[in-house]
Backbone as a ProteinNet text record, in pm:
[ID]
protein_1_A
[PRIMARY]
XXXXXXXXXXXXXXXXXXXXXXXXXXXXXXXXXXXXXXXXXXXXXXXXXXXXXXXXXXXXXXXXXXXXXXXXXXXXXXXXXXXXXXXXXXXXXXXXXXXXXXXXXXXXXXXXXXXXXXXXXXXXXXXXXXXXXXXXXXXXXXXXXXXXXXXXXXXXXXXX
[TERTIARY]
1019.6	930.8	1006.2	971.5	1051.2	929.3	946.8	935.3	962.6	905.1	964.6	934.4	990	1002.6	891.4	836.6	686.8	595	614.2	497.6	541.4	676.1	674.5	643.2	683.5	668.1	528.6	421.9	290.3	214.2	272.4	216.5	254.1	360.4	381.3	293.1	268.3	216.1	59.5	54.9	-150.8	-119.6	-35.4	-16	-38.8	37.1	13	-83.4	-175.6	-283.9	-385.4	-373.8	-440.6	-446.5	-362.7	-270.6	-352.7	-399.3	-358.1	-537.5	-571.1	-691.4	-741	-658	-700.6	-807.2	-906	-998.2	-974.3	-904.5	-831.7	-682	-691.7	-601.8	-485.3	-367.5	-200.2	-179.8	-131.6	-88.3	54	80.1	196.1	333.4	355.4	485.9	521.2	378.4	312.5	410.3	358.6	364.2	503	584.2	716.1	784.7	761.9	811.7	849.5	715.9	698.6	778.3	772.3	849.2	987	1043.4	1163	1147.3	1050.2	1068.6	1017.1	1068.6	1101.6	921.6	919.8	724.8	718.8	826.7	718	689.4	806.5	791.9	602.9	586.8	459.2	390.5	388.8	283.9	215.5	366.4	316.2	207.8	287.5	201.2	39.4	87	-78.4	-186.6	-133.5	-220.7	-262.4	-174.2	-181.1	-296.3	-249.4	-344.9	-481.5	-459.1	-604.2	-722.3	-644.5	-713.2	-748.2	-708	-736.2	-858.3	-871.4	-932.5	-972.2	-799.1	-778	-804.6	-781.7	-750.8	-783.2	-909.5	-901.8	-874.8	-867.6	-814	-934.2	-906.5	-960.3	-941.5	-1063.3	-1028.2	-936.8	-916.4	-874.9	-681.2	-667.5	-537.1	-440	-528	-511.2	-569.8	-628.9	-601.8	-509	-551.9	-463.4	-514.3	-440	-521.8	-577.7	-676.5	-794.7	-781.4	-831.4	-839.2	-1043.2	-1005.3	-1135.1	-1231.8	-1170.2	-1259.6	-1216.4	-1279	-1207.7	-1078.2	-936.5	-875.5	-884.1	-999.6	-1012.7	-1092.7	-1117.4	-1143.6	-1094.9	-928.4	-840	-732.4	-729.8	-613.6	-489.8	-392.4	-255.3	-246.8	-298.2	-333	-417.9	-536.6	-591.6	-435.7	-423.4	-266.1	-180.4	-102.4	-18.9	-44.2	-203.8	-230.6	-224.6	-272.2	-298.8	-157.6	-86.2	41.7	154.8	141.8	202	176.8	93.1	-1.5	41	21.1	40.5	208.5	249.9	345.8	362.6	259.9	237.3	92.5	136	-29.3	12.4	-106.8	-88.4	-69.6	-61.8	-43.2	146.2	225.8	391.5	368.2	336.5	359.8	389.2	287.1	292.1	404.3	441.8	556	683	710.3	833	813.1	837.9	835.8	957.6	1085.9	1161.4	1255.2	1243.4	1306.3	1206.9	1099.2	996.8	863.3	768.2	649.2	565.2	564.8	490.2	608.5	565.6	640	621.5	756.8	787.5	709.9	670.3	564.3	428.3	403.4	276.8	143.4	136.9	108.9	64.3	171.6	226.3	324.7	342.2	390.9	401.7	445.3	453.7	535.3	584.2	661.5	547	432.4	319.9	245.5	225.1	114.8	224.4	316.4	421.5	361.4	411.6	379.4	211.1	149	-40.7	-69.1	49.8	10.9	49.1	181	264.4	164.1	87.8	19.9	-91.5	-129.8	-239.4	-277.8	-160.9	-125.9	-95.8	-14	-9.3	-76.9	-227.4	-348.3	-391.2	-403.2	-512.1	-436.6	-325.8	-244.2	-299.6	-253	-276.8	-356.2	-491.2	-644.4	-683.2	-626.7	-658.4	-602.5	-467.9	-425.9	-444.6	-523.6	-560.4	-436.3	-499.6	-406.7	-460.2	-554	-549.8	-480.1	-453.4	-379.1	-226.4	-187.4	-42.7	-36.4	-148.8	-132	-97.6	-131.5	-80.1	65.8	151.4	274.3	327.1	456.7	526.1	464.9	456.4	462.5	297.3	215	86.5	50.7	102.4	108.3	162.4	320.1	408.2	191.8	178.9	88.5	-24.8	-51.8	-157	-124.3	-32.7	18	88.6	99	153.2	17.5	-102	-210.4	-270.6	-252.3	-336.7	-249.8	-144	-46.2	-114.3	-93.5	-172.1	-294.1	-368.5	-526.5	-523.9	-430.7	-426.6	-346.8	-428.1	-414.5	-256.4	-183.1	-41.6	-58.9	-197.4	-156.4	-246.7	-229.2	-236.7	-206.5	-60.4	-20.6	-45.9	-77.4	-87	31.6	14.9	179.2	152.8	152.7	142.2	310.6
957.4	853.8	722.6	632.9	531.8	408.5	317.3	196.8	106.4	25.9	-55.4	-142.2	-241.2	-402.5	-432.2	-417	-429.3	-387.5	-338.9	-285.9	-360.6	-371.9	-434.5	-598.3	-668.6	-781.3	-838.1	-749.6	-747.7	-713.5	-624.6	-616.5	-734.8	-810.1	-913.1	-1040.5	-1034.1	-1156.7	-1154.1	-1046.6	-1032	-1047.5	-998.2	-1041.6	-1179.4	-1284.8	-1395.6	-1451	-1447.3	-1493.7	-1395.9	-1336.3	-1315.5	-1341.3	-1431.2	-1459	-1644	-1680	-1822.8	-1833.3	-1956.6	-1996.6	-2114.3	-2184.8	-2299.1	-2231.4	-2266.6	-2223	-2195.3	-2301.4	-2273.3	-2202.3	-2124.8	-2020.6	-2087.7	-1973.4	-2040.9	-2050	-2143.6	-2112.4	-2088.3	-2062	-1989.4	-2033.4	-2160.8	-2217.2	-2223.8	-2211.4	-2202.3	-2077.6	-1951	-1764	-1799.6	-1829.3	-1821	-1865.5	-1974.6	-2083.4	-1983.2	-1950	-1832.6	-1658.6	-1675.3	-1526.3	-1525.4	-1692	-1644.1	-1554.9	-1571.7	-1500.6	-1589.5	-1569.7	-1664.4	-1693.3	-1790.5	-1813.6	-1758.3	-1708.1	-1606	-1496.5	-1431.5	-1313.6	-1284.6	-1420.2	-1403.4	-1424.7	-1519.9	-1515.1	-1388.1	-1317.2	-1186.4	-1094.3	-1112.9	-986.1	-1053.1	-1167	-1240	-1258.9	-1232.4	-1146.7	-986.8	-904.5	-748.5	-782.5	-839.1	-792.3	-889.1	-998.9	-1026.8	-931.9	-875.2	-790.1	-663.3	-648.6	-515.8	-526.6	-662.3	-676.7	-744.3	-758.4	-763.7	-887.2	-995.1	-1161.6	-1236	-1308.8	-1439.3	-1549.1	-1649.7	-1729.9	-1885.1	-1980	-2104.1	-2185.3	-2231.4	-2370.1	-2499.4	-2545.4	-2715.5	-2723.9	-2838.7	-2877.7	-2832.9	-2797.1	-2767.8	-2606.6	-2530.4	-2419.7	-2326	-2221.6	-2089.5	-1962	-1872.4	-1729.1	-1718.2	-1616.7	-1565.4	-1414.7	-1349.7	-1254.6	-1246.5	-1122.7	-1077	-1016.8	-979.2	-894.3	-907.6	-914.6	-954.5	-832.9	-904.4	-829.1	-698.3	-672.6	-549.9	-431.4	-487.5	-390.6	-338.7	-440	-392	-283.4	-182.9	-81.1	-97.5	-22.9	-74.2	51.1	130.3	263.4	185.3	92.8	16.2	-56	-153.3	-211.5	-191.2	-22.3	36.5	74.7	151.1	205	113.1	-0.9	-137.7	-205.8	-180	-220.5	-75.5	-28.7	106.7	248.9	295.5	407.2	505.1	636	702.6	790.5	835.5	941.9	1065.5	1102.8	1227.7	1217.9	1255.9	1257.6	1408.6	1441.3	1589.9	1577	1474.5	1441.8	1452.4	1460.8	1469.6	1629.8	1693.8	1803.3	1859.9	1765.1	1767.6	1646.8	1560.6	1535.6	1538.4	1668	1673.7	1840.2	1882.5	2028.2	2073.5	1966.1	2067	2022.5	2099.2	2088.1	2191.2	2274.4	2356.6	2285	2272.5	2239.6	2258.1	2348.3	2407.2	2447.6	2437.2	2430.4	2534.1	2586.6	2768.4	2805.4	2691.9	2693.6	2677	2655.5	2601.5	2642.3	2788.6	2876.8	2926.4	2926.7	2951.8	2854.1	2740.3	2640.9	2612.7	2652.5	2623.7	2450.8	2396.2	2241.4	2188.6	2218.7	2109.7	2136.5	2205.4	2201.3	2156.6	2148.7	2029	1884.2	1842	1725.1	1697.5	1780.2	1769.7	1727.5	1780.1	1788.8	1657.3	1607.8	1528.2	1406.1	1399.5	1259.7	1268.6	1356	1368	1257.4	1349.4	1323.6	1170.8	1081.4	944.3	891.6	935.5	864.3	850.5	969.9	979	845.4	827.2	737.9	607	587.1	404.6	369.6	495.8	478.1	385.1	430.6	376.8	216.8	190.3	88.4	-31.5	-162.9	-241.5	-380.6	-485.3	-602.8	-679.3	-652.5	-730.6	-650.6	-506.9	-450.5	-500.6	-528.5	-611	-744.1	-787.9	-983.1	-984.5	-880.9	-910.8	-938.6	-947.5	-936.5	-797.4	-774	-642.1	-563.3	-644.9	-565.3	-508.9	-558	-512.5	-413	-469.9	-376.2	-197.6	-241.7	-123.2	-2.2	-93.8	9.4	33.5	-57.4	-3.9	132.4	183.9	270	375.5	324.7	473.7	539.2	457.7	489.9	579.8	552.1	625.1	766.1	755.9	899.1	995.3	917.3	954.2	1062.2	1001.6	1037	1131.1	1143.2	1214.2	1386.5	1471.1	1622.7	1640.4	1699.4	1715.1	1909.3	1985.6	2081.5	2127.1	1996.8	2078.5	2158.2	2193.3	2307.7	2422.3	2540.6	2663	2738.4	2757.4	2825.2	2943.9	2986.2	3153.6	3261.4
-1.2	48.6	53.7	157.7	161	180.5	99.6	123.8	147.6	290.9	399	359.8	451.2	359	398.9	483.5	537.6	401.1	355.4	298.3	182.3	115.5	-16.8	4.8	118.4	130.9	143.7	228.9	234.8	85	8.9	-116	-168.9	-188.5	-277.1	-213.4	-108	-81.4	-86.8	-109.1	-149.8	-292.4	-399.6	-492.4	-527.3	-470.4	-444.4	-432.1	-333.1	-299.1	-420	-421.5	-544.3	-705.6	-698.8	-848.3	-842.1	-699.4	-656.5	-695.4	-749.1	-824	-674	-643.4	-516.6	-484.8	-444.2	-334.8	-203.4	-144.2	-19.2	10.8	-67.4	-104.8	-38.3	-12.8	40.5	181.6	208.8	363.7	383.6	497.4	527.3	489.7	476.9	421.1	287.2	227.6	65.9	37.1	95.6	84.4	108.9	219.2	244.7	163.3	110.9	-13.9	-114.2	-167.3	-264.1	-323.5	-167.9	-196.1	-90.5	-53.8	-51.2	98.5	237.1	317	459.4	601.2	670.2	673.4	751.5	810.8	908.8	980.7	1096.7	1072.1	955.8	882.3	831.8	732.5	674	744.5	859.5	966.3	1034.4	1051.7	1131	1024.2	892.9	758.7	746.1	745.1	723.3	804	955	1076.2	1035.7	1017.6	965.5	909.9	784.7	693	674.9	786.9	822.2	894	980.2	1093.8	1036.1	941.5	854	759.6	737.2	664	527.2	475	346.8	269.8	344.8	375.9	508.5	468.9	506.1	480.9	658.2	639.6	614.3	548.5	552	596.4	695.7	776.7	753	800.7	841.6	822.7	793.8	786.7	631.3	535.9	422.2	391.7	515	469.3	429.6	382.6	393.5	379.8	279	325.3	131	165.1	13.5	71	-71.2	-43.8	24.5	58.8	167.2	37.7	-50.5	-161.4	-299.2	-417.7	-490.7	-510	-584.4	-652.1	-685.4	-799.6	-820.1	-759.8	-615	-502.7	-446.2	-423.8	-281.3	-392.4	-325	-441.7	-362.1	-350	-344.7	-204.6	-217.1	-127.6	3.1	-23.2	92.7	183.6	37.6	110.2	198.9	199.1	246.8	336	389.7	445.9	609.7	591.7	659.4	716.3	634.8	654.6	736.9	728	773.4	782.7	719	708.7	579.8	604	497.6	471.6	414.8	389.8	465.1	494.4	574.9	611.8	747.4	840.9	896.6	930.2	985.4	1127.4	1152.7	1330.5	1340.8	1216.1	1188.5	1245.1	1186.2	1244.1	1414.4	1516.4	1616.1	1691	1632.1	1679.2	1625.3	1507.2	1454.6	1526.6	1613.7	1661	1683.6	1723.6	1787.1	1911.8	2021.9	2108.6	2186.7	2107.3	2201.7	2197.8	2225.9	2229.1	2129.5	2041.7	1941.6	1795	1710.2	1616.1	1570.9	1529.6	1553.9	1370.7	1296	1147.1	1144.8	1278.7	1262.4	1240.1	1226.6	1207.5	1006.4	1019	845.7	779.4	736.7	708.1	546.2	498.9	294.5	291.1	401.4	396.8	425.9	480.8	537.9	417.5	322.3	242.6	133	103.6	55.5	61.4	176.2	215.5	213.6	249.4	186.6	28.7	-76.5	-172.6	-246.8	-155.2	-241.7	-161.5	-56.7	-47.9	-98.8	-115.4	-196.8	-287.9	-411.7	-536.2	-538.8	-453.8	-410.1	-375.4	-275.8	-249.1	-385.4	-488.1	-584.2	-706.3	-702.3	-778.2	-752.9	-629.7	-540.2	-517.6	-535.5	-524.5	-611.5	-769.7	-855.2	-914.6	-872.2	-933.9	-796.7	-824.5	-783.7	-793	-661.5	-690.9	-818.5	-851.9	-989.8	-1104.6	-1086.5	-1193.4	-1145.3	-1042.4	-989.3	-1008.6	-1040.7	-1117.2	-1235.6	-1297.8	-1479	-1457.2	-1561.7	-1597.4	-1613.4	-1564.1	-1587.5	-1665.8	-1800.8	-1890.4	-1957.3	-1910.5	-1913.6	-1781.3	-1674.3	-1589	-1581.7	-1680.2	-1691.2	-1758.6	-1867.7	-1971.2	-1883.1	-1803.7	-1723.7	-1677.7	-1565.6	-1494.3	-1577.7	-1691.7	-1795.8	-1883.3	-1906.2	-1901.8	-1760.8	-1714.6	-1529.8	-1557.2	-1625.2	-1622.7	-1693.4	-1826.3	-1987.4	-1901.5	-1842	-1787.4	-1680.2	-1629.7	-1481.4	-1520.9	-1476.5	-1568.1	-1512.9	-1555.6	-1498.5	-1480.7	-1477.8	-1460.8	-1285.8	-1220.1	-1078.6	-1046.9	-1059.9	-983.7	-1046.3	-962.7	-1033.4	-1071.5	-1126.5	-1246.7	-1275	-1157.2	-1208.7	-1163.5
[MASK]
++++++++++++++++++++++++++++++++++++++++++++++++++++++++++++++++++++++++++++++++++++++++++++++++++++++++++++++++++++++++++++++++++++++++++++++++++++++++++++++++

């Protein structure tokens, strides 16, 4: 799995605005300032993830962007999804075929129920951890997410 700068840069900057107490949350030179990334860069993420939903923006000369919901609504799985989509969609199958039209697995496939299992298992993860569980500090954060482990059965797979 790879994570694009798109997606880490868009996570950090809802981070941000979610970390940010102003009422009229940050505006764009604010976010760029912040994380060290150009303003058209954040301009473009802070459209995304307006239109998605995630963040609005506040009027006048002193606005900027809020989140759309609180913190502990938006999960990190909403985030990604908004920003680039998922890991595996079953629509890969139909355009990773080949050089023939139909994919000579498609039929009987043990790599697609691979990839079913392993996003699964990553929806059911990112479902759970929120941007307010990404405002704490590292290190409350680290225990948050080693807790979600603690809790989460590790005997999915069948082991027979």
């Amino acid at each position: 799995m790879k994570i694009t700068a798109q997606d880490e840069y868009g996570l950090r900057i809802l981070v941000r605005i979610a970390k940010c107490k102003d009422k009229t949350g940050l505006s764009i030179p604010q976010l760029s300032d912040a994380e060290g990334l150009s303003q058209p860069h954040v301009a473009k993420l802070t459209r995304t993830l307006r239109m998605e939903g995630l963040i609005n923006s506040t009027k006048g000369h002193v606005g900027g962007y809020i989140l759309a919901r609180p913190a502990t609504d938006i999960t990190v799985n909403d985030v990604l999804k908004a920003l680039g989509g998922r890991l595996f969609d079953e629509e890969f199958c139909t355009t990773h075929v080949g050089v023939i039209k139909l994919c000579t697995n498609s039929v009987d496939c043990s790599i697609r129920s691979l990839w079913t299992m392993v996003q699964s298992t990553i929806d059911k993860l990112l479902d759970k951890i929120t941007l307010a569980d990404l405002s704490n500090s590292e290190k409350e954060a680290t225990c948050t997410f080693q807790s979600l482990f603690e809790k989460t059965p590790m005997n999915m797979v069948n082991k027979n």
